[in-house]
Amino acid sequence: MWIWPLLGLVVLGTLVWLVFRLTDPAGAARASAAARRILDERYARGEIDEEEYRRRRAGLA
């Protein structure tokens, strides 16, 4: 009998965590910084030229 309220709290807690996780603006900033770092590395290795680098960098902003 006590398991259903406990299960309900676990489900509710998981939903709240998911909402905060998916709407976290800092998470988007971290993802953007990681993408920019990868782009910088590809340019430094010579995988992409300056024009491609600038175009993709503008797309990230």
mmCIF file with all atom_site columns, N, CA and C in Angstrom:
data_model
loop_
_atom_site.group_PDB
_atom_site.id
_atom_site.type_symbol
_atom_site.label_atom_id
_atom_site.label_alt_id
_atom_site.label_comp_id
_atom_site.label_asym_id
_atom_site.label_entity_id
_atom_site.label_seq_id
_atom_site.pdbx_PDB_ins_code
_atom_site.Cartn_x
_atom_site.Cartn_y
_atom_site.Cartn_z
_atom_site.occupancy
_atom_site.B_iso_or_equiv
_atom_site.pdbx_formal_charge
_atom_site.auth_seq_id
_atom_site.auth_comp_id
_atom_site.auth_asym_id
_atom_site.auth_atom_id
_atom_site.pdbx_PDB_model_num
ATOM 1   N N  . MET A 1 1  ? 0.818  -1.204 0.000   1.00 0.00 ? 1  MET A N  1
ATOM 2   C CA . MET A 1 1  ? 0.000  0.000  0.000   1.00 0.00 ? 1  MET A CA 1
ATOM 3   C C  . MET A 1 1  ? 0.863  1.271  0.000   1.00 0.00 ? 1  MET A C  1
ATOM 4   N N  . TRP A 1 2  ? 1.946  1.262  0.707   1.00 0.00 ? 2  TRP A N  1
ATOM 5   C CA . TRP A 1 2  ? 2.799  2.450  0.786   1.00 0.00 ? 2  TRP A CA 1
ATOM 6   C C  . TRP A 1 2  ? 3.662  2.633  -0.468  1.00 0.00 ? 2  TRP A C  1
ATOM 7   N N  . ILE A 1 3  ? 3.742  1.612  -1.300  1.00 0.00 ? 3  ILE A N  1
ATOM 8   C CA . ILE A 1 3  ? 4.610  1.690  -2.480  1.00 0.00 ? 3  ILE A CA 1
ATOM 9   C C  . ILE A 1 3  ? 4.071  2.667  -3.535  1.00 0.00 ? 3  ILE A C  1
ATOM 10  N N  . TRP A 1 4  ? 2.742  2.782  -3.671  1.00 0.00 ? 4  TRP A N  1
ATOM 11  C CA . TRP A 1 4  ? 2.170  3.675  -4.696  1.00 0.00 ? 4  TRP A CA 1
ATOM 12  C C  . TRP A 1 4  ? 2.477  5.147  -4.441  1.00 0.00 ? 4  TRP A C  1
ATOM 13  N N  . PRO A 1 5  ? 2.327  5.645  -3.230  1.00 0.00 ? 5  PRO A N  1
ATOM 14  C CA . PRO A 1 5  ? 2.720  7.054  -3.006  1.00 0.00 ? 5  PRO A CA 1
ATOM 15  C C  . PRO A 1 5  ? 4.218  7.282  -3.241  1.00 0.00 ? 5  PRO A C  1
ATOM 16  N N  . LEU A 1 6  ? 5.021  6.307  -2.839  1.00 0.00 ? 6  LEU A N  1
ATOM 17  C CA . LEU A 1 6  ? 6.455  6.426  -3.054  1.00 0.00 ? 6  LEU A CA 1
ATOM 18  C C  . LEU A 1 6  ? 6.780  6.429  -4.554  1.00 0.00 ? 6  LEU A C  1
ATOM 19  N N  . LEU A 1 7  ? 6.156  5.548  -5.298  1.00 0.00 ? 7  LEU A N  1
ATOM 20  C CA . LEU A 1 7  ? 6.348  5.500  -6.746  1.00 0.00 ? 7  LEU A CA 1
ATOM 21  C C  . LEU A 1 7  ? 5.880  6.809  -7.397  1.00 0.00 ? 7  LEU A C  1
ATOM 22  N N  . GLY A 1 8  ? 4.776  7.357  -6.919  1.00 0.00 ? 8  GLY A N  1
ATOM 23  C CA . GLY A 1 8  ? 4.282  8.635  -7.440  1.00 0.00 ? 8  GLY A CA 1
ATOM 24  C C  . GLY A 1 8  ? 5.277  9.757  -7.198  1.00 0.00 ? 8  GLY A C  1
ATOM 25  N N  . LEU A 1 9  ? 5.906  9.779  -6.032  1.00 0.00 ? 9  LEU A N  1
ATOM 26  C CA . LEU A 1 9  ? 6.910  10.803 -5.736  1.00 0.00 ? 9  LEU A CA 1
ATOM 27  C C  . LEU A 1 9  ? 8.147  10.649 -6.625  1.00 0.00 ? 9  LEU A C  1
ATOM 28  N N  . VAL A 1 10 ? 8.533  9.418  -6.873  1.00 0.00 ? 10 VAL A N  1
ATOM 29  C CA . VAL A 1 10 ? 9.680  9.186  -7.748  1.00 0.00 ? 10 VAL A CA 1
ATOM 30  C C  . VAL A 1 10 ? 9.373  9.667  -9.167  1.00 0.00 ? 10 VAL A C  1
ATOM 31  N N  . VAL A 1 11 ? 8.200  9.360  -9.669  1.00 0.00 ? 11 VAL A N  1
ATOM 32  C CA . VAL A 1 11 ? 7.802  9.795  -11.014 1.00 0.00 ? 11 VAL A CA 1
ATOM 33  C C  . VAL A 1 11 ? 7.724  11.320 -11.073 1.00 0.00 ? 11 VAL A C  1
ATOM 34  N N  . LEU A 1 12 ? 7.122  11.925 -10.072 1.00 0.00 ? 12 LEU A N  1
ATOM 35  C CA . LEU A 1 12 ? 7.017  13.381 -10.032 1.00 0.00 ? 12 LEU A CA 1
ATOM 36  C C  . LEU A 1 12 ? 8.399  14.028 -9.971  1.00 0.00 ? 12 LEU A C  1
ATOM 37  N N  . GLY A 1 13 ? 9.277  13.493 -9.144  1.00 0.00 ? 13 GLY A N  1
ATOM 38  C CA . GLY A 1 13 ? 10.638 14.021 -9.051  1.00 0.00 ? 13 GLY A CA 1
ATOM 39  C C  . GLY A 1 13 ? 11.384 13.904 -10.372 1.00 0.00 ? 13 GLY A C  1
ATOM 40  N N  . THR A 1 14 ? 11.191 12.791 -11.059 1.00 0.00 ? 14 THR A N  1
ATOM 41  C CA . THR A 1 14 ? 11.840 12.593 -12.356 1.00 0.00 ? 14 THR A CA 1
ATOM 42  C C  . THR A 1 14 ? 11.323 13.599 -13.378 1.00 0.00 ? 14 THR A C  1
ATOM 43  N N  . LEU A 1 15 ? 10.036 13.845 -13.380 1.00 0.00 ? 15 LEU A N  1
ATOM 44  C CA . LEU A 1 15 ? 9.462  14.829 -14.315 1.00 0.00 ? 15 LEU A CA 1
ATOM 45  C C  . LEU A 1 15 ? 9.986  16.232 -14.045 1.00 0.00 ? 15 LEU A C  1
ATOM 46  N N  . VAL A 1 16 ? 10.065 16.604 -12.787 1.00 0.00 ? 16 VAL A N  1
ATOM 47  C CA . VAL A 1 16 ? 10.582 17.925 -12.423 1.00 0.00 ? 16 VAL A CA 1
ATOM 48  C C  . VAL A 1 16 ? 12.043 18.043 -12.856 1.00 0.00 ? 16 VAL A C  1
ATOM 49  N N  . TRP A 1 17 ? 12.829 16.995 -12.613 1.00 0.00 ? 17 TRP A N  1
ATOM 50  C CA . TRP A 1 17 ? 14.230 17.009 -13.010 1.00 0.00 ? 17 TRP A CA 1
ATOM 51  C C  . TRP A 1 17 ? 14.365 17.159 -14.525 1.00 0.00 ? 17 TRP A C  1
ATOM 52  N N  . LEU A 1 18 ? 13.537 16.438 -15.284 1.00 0.00 ? 18 LEU A N  1
ATOM 53  C CA . LEU A 1 18 ? 13.587 16.520 -16.742 1.00 0.00 ? 18 LEU A CA 1
ATOM 54  C C  . LEU A 1 18 ? 13.241 17.917 -17.243 1.00 0.00 ? 18 LEU A C  1
ATOM 55  N N  . VAL A 1 19 ? 12.229 18.528 -16.656 1.00 0.00 ? 19 VAL A N  1
ATOM 56  C CA . VAL A 1 19 ? 11.842 19.878 -17.076 1.00 0.00 ? 19 VAL A CA 1
ATOM 57  C C  . VAL A 1 19 ? 12.988 20.848 -16.840 1.00 0.00 ? 19 VAL A C  1
ATOM 58  N N  . PHE A 1 20 ? 13.607 20.796 -15.677 1.00 0.00 ? 20 PHE A N  1
ATOM 59  C CA . PHE A 1 20 ? 14.728 21.695 -15.404 1.00 0.00 ? 20 PHE A CA 1
ATOM 60  C C  . PHE A 1 20 ? 15.928 21.389 -16.292 1.00 0.00 ? 20 PHE A C  1
ATOM 61  N N  . ARG A 1 21 ? 16.153 20.145 -16.554 1.00 0.00 ? 21 ARG A N  1
ATOM 62  C CA . ARG A 1 21 ? 17.291 19.740 -17.381 1.00 0.00 ? 21 ARG A CA 1
ATOM 63  C C  . ARG A 1 21 ? 17.114 20.205 -18.826 1.00 0.00 ? 21 ARG A C  1
ATOM 64  N N  . LEU A 1 22 ? 15.908 20.084 -19.349 1.00 0.00 ? 22 LEU A N  1
ATOM 65  C CA . LEU A 1 22 ? 15.652 20.442 -20.742 1.00 0.00 ? 22 LEU A CA 1
ATOM 66  C C  . LEU A 1 22 ? 15.512 21.942 -20.966 1.00 0.00 ? 22 LEU A C  1
ATOM 67  N N  . THR A 1 23 ? 15.196 22.696 -19.937 1.00 0.00 ? 23 THR A N  1
ATOM 68  C CA . THR A 1 23 ? 15.011 24.134 -20.087 1.00 0.00 ? 23 THR A CA 1
ATOM 69  C C  . THR A 1 23 ? 16.157 24.937 -19.489 1.00 0.00 ? 23 THR A C  1
ATOM 70  N N  . ASP A 1 24 ? 17.259 24.299 -19.157 1.00 0.00 ? 24 ASP A N  1
ATOM 71  C CA . ASP A 1 24 ? 18.401 24.956 -18.529 1.00 0.00 ? 24 ASP A CA 1
ATOM 72  C C  . ASP A 1 24 ? 19.175 25.776 -19.564 1.00 0.00 ? 24 ASP A C  1
ATOM 73  N N  . PRO A 1 25 ? 19.156 27.110 -19.469 1.00 0.00 ? 25 PRO A N  1
ATOM 74  C CA . PRO A 1 25 ? 19.897 27.914 -20.441 1.00 0.00 ? 25 PRO A CA 1
ATOM 75  C C  . PRO A 1 25 ? 21.407 27.724 -20.328 1.00 0.00 ? 25 PRO A C  1
ATOM 76  N N  . ALA A 1 26 ? 21.898 27.394 -19.158 1.00 0.00 ? 26 ALA A N  1
ATOM 77  C CA . ALA A 1 26 ? 23.332 27.163 -18.992 1.00 0.00 ? 26 ALA A CA 1
ATOM 78  C C  . ALA A 1 26 ? 23.750 25.917 -19.771 1.00 0.00 ? 26 ALA A C  1
ATOM 79  N N  . GLY A 1 27 ? 22.870 24.938 -19.893 1.00 0.00 ? 27 GLY A N  1
ATOM 80  C CA . GLY A 1 27 ? 23.172 23.739 -20.673 1.00 0.00 ? 27 GLY A CA 1
ATOM 81  C C  . GLY A 1 27 ? 23.370 24.071 -22.136 1.00 0.00 ? 27 GLY A C  1
ATOM 82  N N  . ALA A 1 28 ? 22.563 24.974 -22.644 1.00 0.00 ? 28 ALA A N  1
ATOM 83  C CA . ALA A 1 28 ? 22.707 25.401 -24.037 1.00 0.00 ? 28 ALA A CA 1
ATOM 84  C C  . ALA A 1 28 ? 24.010 26.166 -24.231 1.00 0.00 ? 28 ALA A C  1
ATOM 85  N N  . ALA A 1 29 ? 24.377 26.962 -23.249 1.00 0.00 ? 29 ALA A N  1
ATOM 86  C CA . ALA A 1 29 ? 25.627 27.711 -23.342 1.00 0.00 ? 29 ALA A CA 1
ATOM 87  C C  . ALA A 1 29 ? 26.822 26.769 -23.344 1.00 0.00 ? 29 ALA A C  1
ATOM 88  N N  . ARG A 1 30 ? 26.759 25.731 -22.513 1.00 0.00 ? 30 ARG A N  1
ATOM 89  C CA . ARG A 1 30 ? 27.851 24.748 -22.486 1.00 0.00 ? 30 ARG A CA 1
ATOM 90  C C  . ARG A 1 30 ? 27.950 24.013 -23.820 1.00 0.00 ? 30 ARG A C  1
ATOM 91  N N  . ALA A 1 31 ? 26.826 23.675 -24.405 1.00 0.00 ? 31 ALA A N  1
ATOM 92  C CA . ALA A 1 31 ? 26.825 22.983 -25.694 1.00 0.00 ? 31 ALA A CA 1
ATOM 93  C C  . ALA A 1 31 ? 27.392 23.886 -26.784 1.00 0.00 ? 31 ALA A C  1
ATOM 94  N N  . SER A 1 32 ? 27.044 25.160 -26.748 1.00 0.00 ? 32 SER A N  1
ATOM 95  C CA . SER A 1 32 ? 27.549 26.105 -27.737 1.00 0.00 ? 32 SER A CA 1
ATOM 96  C C  . SER A 1 32 ? 29.054 26.288 -27.584 1.00 0.00 ? 32 SER A C  1
ATOM 97  N N  . ALA A 1 33 ? 29.535 26.351 -26.360 1.00 0.00 ? 33 ALA A N  1
ATOM 98  C CA . ALA A 1 33 ? 30.972 26.496 -26.115 1.00 0.00 ? 33 ALA A CA 1
ATOM 99  C C  . ALA A 1 33 ? 31.719 25.256 -26.599 1.00 0.00 ? 33 ALA A C  1
ATOM 100 N N  . ALA A 1 34 ? 31.153 24.100 -26.392 1.00 0.00 ? 34 ALA A N  1
ATOM 101 C CA . ALA A 1 34 ? 31.791 22.865 -26.862 1.00 0.00 ? 34 ALA A CA 1
ATOM 102 C C  . ALA A 1 34 ? 31.840 22.828 -28.386 1.00 0.00 ? 34 ALA A C  1
ATOM 103 N N  . ALA A 1 35 ? 30.763 23.235 -29.033 1.00 0.00 ? 35 ALA A N  1
ATOM 104 C CA . ALA A 1 35 ? 30.737 23.263 -30.499 1.00 0.00 ? 35 ALA A CA 1
ATOM 105 C C  . ALA A 1 35 ? 31.762 24.252 -31.032 1.00 0.00 ? 35 ALA A C  1
ATOM 106 N N  . ARG A 1 36 ? 31.882 25.393 -30.383 1.00 0.00 ? 36 ARG A N  1
ATOM 107 C CA . ARG A 1 36 ? 32.857 26.401 -30.807 1.00 0.00 ? 36 ARG A CA 1
ATOM 108 C C  . ARG A 1 36 ? 34.284 25.876 -30.627 1.00 0.00 ? 36 ARG A C  1
ATOM 109 N N  . ARG A 1 37 ? 34.529 25.146 -29.546 1.00 0.00 ? 37 ARG A N  1
ATOM 110 C CA . ARG A 1 37 ? 35.853 24.583 -29.295 1.00 0.00 ? 37 ARG A CA 1
ATOM 111 C C  . ARG A 1 37 ? 36.215 23.560 -30.378 1.00 0.00 ? 37 ARG A C  1
ATOM 112 N N  . ILE A 1 38 ? 35.260 22.713 -30.730 1.00 0.00 ? 38 ILE A N  1
ATOM 113 C CA . ILE A 1 38 ? 35.499 21.717 -31.780 1.00 0.00 ? 38 ILE A CA 1
ATOM 114 C C  . ILE A 1 38 ? 35.779 22.404 -33.108 1.00 0.00 ? 38 ILE A C  1
ATOM 115 N N  . LEU A 1 39 ? 35.019 23.448 -33.403 1.00 0.00 ? 39 LEU A N  1
ATOM 116 C CA . LEU A 1 39 ? 35.236 24.193 -34.642 1.00 0.00 ? 39 LEU A CA 1
ATOM 117 C C  . LEU A 1 39 ? 36.629 24.824 -34.656 1.00 0.00 ? 39 LEU A C  1
ATOM 118 N N  . ASP A 1 40 ? 37.048 25.404 -33.537 1.00 0.00 ? 40 ASP A N  1
ATOM 119 C CA . ASP A 1 40 ? 38.388 25.985 -33.433 1.00 0.00 ? 40 ASP A CA 1
ATOM 120 C C  . ASP A 1 40 ? 39.464 24.923 -33.668 1.00 0.00 ? 40 ASP A C  1
ATOM 121 N N  . GLU A 1 41 ? 39.267 23.745 -33.096 1.00 0.00 ? 41 GLU A N  1
ATOM 122 C CA . GLU A 1 41 ? 40.238 22.659 -33.265 1.00 0.00 ? 41 GLU A CA 1
ATOM 123 C C  . GLU A 1 41 ? 40.323 22.208 -34.722 1.00 0.00 ? 41 GLU A C  1
ATOM 124 N N  . ARG A 1 42 ? 39.173 22.100 -35.379 1.00 0.00 ? 42 ARG A N  1
ATOM 125 C CA . ARG A 1 42 ? 39.172 21.686 -36.795 1.00 0.00 ? 42 ARG A CA 1
ATOM 126 C C  . ARG A 1 42 ? 39.888 22.719 -37.666 1.00 0.00 ? 42 ARG A C  1
ATOM 127 N N  . TYR A 1 43 ? 39.688 23.990 -37.357 1.00 0.00 ? 43 TYR A N  1
ATOM 128 C CA . TYR A 1 43 ? 40.372 25.046 -38.111 1.00 0.00 ? 43 TYR A CA 1
ATOM 129 C C  . TYR A 1 43 ? 41.873 24.996 -37.848 1.00 0.00 ? 43 TYR A C  1
ATOM 130 N N  . ALA A 1 44 ? 42.260 24.786 -36.611 1.00 0.00 ? 44 ALA A N  1
ATOM 131 C CA . ALA A 1 44 ? 43.676 24.724 -36.258 1.00 0.00 ? 44 ALA A CA 1
ATOM 132 C C  . ALA A 1 44 ? 44.363 23.533 -36.928 1.00 0.00 ? 44 ALA A C  1
ATOM 133 N N  . ARG A 1 45 ? 43.662 22.429 -37.091 1.00 0.00 ? 45 ARG A N  1
ATOM 134 C CA . ARG A 1 45 ? 44.243 21.253 -37.749 1.00 0.00 ? 45 ARG A CA 1
ATOM 135 C C  . ARG A 1 45 ? 44.253 21.373 -39.270 1.00 0.00 ? 45 ARG A C  1
ATOM 136 N N  . GLY A 1 46 ? 43.586 22.384 -39.800 1.00 0.00 ? 46 GLY A N  1
ATOM 137 C CA . GLY A 1 46 ? 43.542 22.588 -41.237 1.00 0.00 ? 46 GLY A CA 1
ATOM 138 C C  . GLY A 1 46 ? 42.465 21.786 -41.942 1.00 0.00 ? 46 GLY A C  1
ATOM 139 N N  . GLU A 1 47 ? 41.515 21.263 -41.193 1.00 0.00 ? 47 GLU A N  1
ATOM 140 C CA . GLU A 1 47 ? 40.433 20.481 -41.801 1.00 0.00 ? 47 GLU A CA 1
ATOM 141 C C  . GLU A 1 47 ? 39.452 21.362 -42.568 1.00 0.00 ? 47 GLU A C  1
ATOM 142 N N  . ILE A 1 48 ? 39.324 22.613 -42.136 1.00 0.00 ? 48 ILE A N  1
ATOM 143 C CA . ILE A 1 48 ? 38.434 23.561 -42.819 1.00 0.00 ? 48 ILE A CA 1
ATOM 144 C C  . ILE A 1 48 ? 39.210 24.841 -43.078 1.00 0.00 ? 48 ILE A C  1
ATOM 145 N N  . ASP A 1 49 ? 38.828 25.563 -44.139 1.00 0.00 ? 49 ASP A N  1
ATOM 146 C CA . ASP A 1 49 ? 39.512 26.808 -44.457 1.00 0.00 ? 49 ASP A CA 1
ATOM 147 C C  . ASP A 1 49 ? 38.870 27.972 -43.695 1.00 0.00 ? 49 ASP A C  1
ATOM 148 N N  . GLU A 1 50 ? 39.458 29.159 -43.857 1.00 0.00 ? 50 GLU A N  1
ATOM 149 C CA . GLU A 1 50 ? 39.006 30.321 -43.098 1.00 0.00 ? 50 GLU A CA 1
ATOM 150 C C  . GLU A 1 50 ? 37.562 30.702 -43.436 1.00 0.00 ? 50 GLU A C  1
ATOM 151 N N  . GLU A 1 51 ? 37.211 30.611 -44.702 1.00 0.00 ? 51 GLU A N  1
ATOM 152 C CA . GLU A 1 51 ? 35.846 30.964 -45.110 1.00 0.00 ? 51 GLU A CA 1
ATOM 153 C C  . GLU A 1 51 ? 34.820 30.031 -44.446 1.00 0.00 ? 51 GLU A C  1
ATOM 154 N N  . GLU A 1 52 ? 35.101 28.743 -44.485 1.00 0.00 ? 52 GLU A N  1
ATOM 155 C CA . GLU A 1 52 ? 34.210 27.768 -43.855 1.00 0.00 ? 52 GLU A CA 1
ATOM 156 C C  . GLU A 1 52 ? 34.150 27.987 -42.346 1.00 0.00 ? 52 GLU A C  1
ATOM 157 N N  . TYR A 1 53 ? 35.311 28.293 -41.755 1.00 0.00 ? 53 TYR A N  1
ATOM 158 C CA . TYR A 1 53 ? 35.370 28.553 -40.318 1.00 0.00 ? 53 TYR A CA 1
ATOM 159 C C  . TYR A 1 53 ? 34.472 29.741 -39.939 1.00 0.00 ? 53 TYR A C  1
ATOM 160 N N  . ARG A 1 54 ? 34.621 30.834 -40.672 1.00 0.00 ? 54 ARG A N  1
ATOM 161 C CA . ARG A 1 54 ? 33.821 32.031 -40.365 1.00 0.00 ? 54 ARG A CA 1
ATOM 162 C C  . ARG A 1 54 ? 32.317 31.781 -40.570 1.00 0.00 ? 54 ARG A C  1
ATOM 163 N N  . ARG A 1 55 ? 31.983 31.049 -41.628 1.00 0.00 ? 55 ARG A N  1
ATOM 164 C CA . ARG A 1 55 ? 30.569 30.762 -41.893 1.00 0.00 ? 55 ARG A CA 1
ATOM 165 C C  . ARG A 1 55 ? 29.962 29.919 -40.767 1.00 0.00 ? 55 ARG A C  1
ATOM 166 N N  . ARG A 1 56 ? 30.675 28.886 -40.359 1.00 0.00 ? 56 ARG A N  1
ATOM 167 C CA . ARG A 1 56 ? 30.160 28.035 -39.291 1.00 0.00 ? 56 ARG A CA 1
ATOM 168 C C  . ARG A 1 56 ? 30.155 28.751 -37.943 1.00 0.00 ? 56 ARG A C  1
ATOM 169 N N  . ARG A 1 57 ? 31.141 29.573 -37.702 1.00 0.00 ? 57 ARG A N  1
ATOM 170 C CA . ARG A 1 57 ? 31.199 30.328 -36.436 1.00 0.00 ? 57 ARG A CA 1
ATOM 171 C C  . ARG A 1 57 ? 30.013 31.298 -36.351 1.00 0.00 ? 57 ARG A C  1
ATOM 172 N N  . ALA A 1 58 ? 29.672 31.914 -37.476 1.00 0.00 ? 58 ALA A N  1
ATOM 173 C CA . ALA A 1 58 ? 28.519 32.817 -37.494 1.00 0.00 ? 58 ALA A CA 1
ATOM 174 C C  . ALA A 1 58 ? 27.225 32.035 -37.258 1.00 0.00 ? 58 ALA A C  1
ATOM 175 N N  . GLY A 1 59 ? 27.177 30.810 -37.738 1.00 0.00 ? 59 GLY A N  1
ATOM 176 C CA . GLY A 1 59 ? 26.000 29.990 -37.517 1.00 0.00 ? 59 GLY A CA 1
ATOM 177 C C  . GLY A 1 59 ? 25.824 29.571 -36.074 1.00 0.00 ? 59 GLY A C  1
ATOM 178 N N  . LEU A 1 60 ? 26.907 29.526 -35.311 1.00 0.00 ? 60 LEU A N  1
ATOM 179 C CA . LEU A 1 60 ? 26.824 29.156 -33.898 1.00 0.00 ? 60 LEU A CA 1
ATOM 180 C C  . LEU A 1 60 ? 26.386 30.318 -33.021 1.00 0.00 ? 60 LEU A C  1
ATOM 181 N N  . ALA A 1 61 ? 26.620 31.514 -33.478 1.00 0.00 ? 61 ALA A N  1
ATOM 182 C CA . ALA A 1 61 ? 26.311 32.698 -32.647 1.00 0.00 ? 61 ALA A CA 1
ATOM 183 C C  . ALA A 1 61 ? 24.846 32.972 -32.538 1.00 0.00 ? 61 ALA A C  1
#
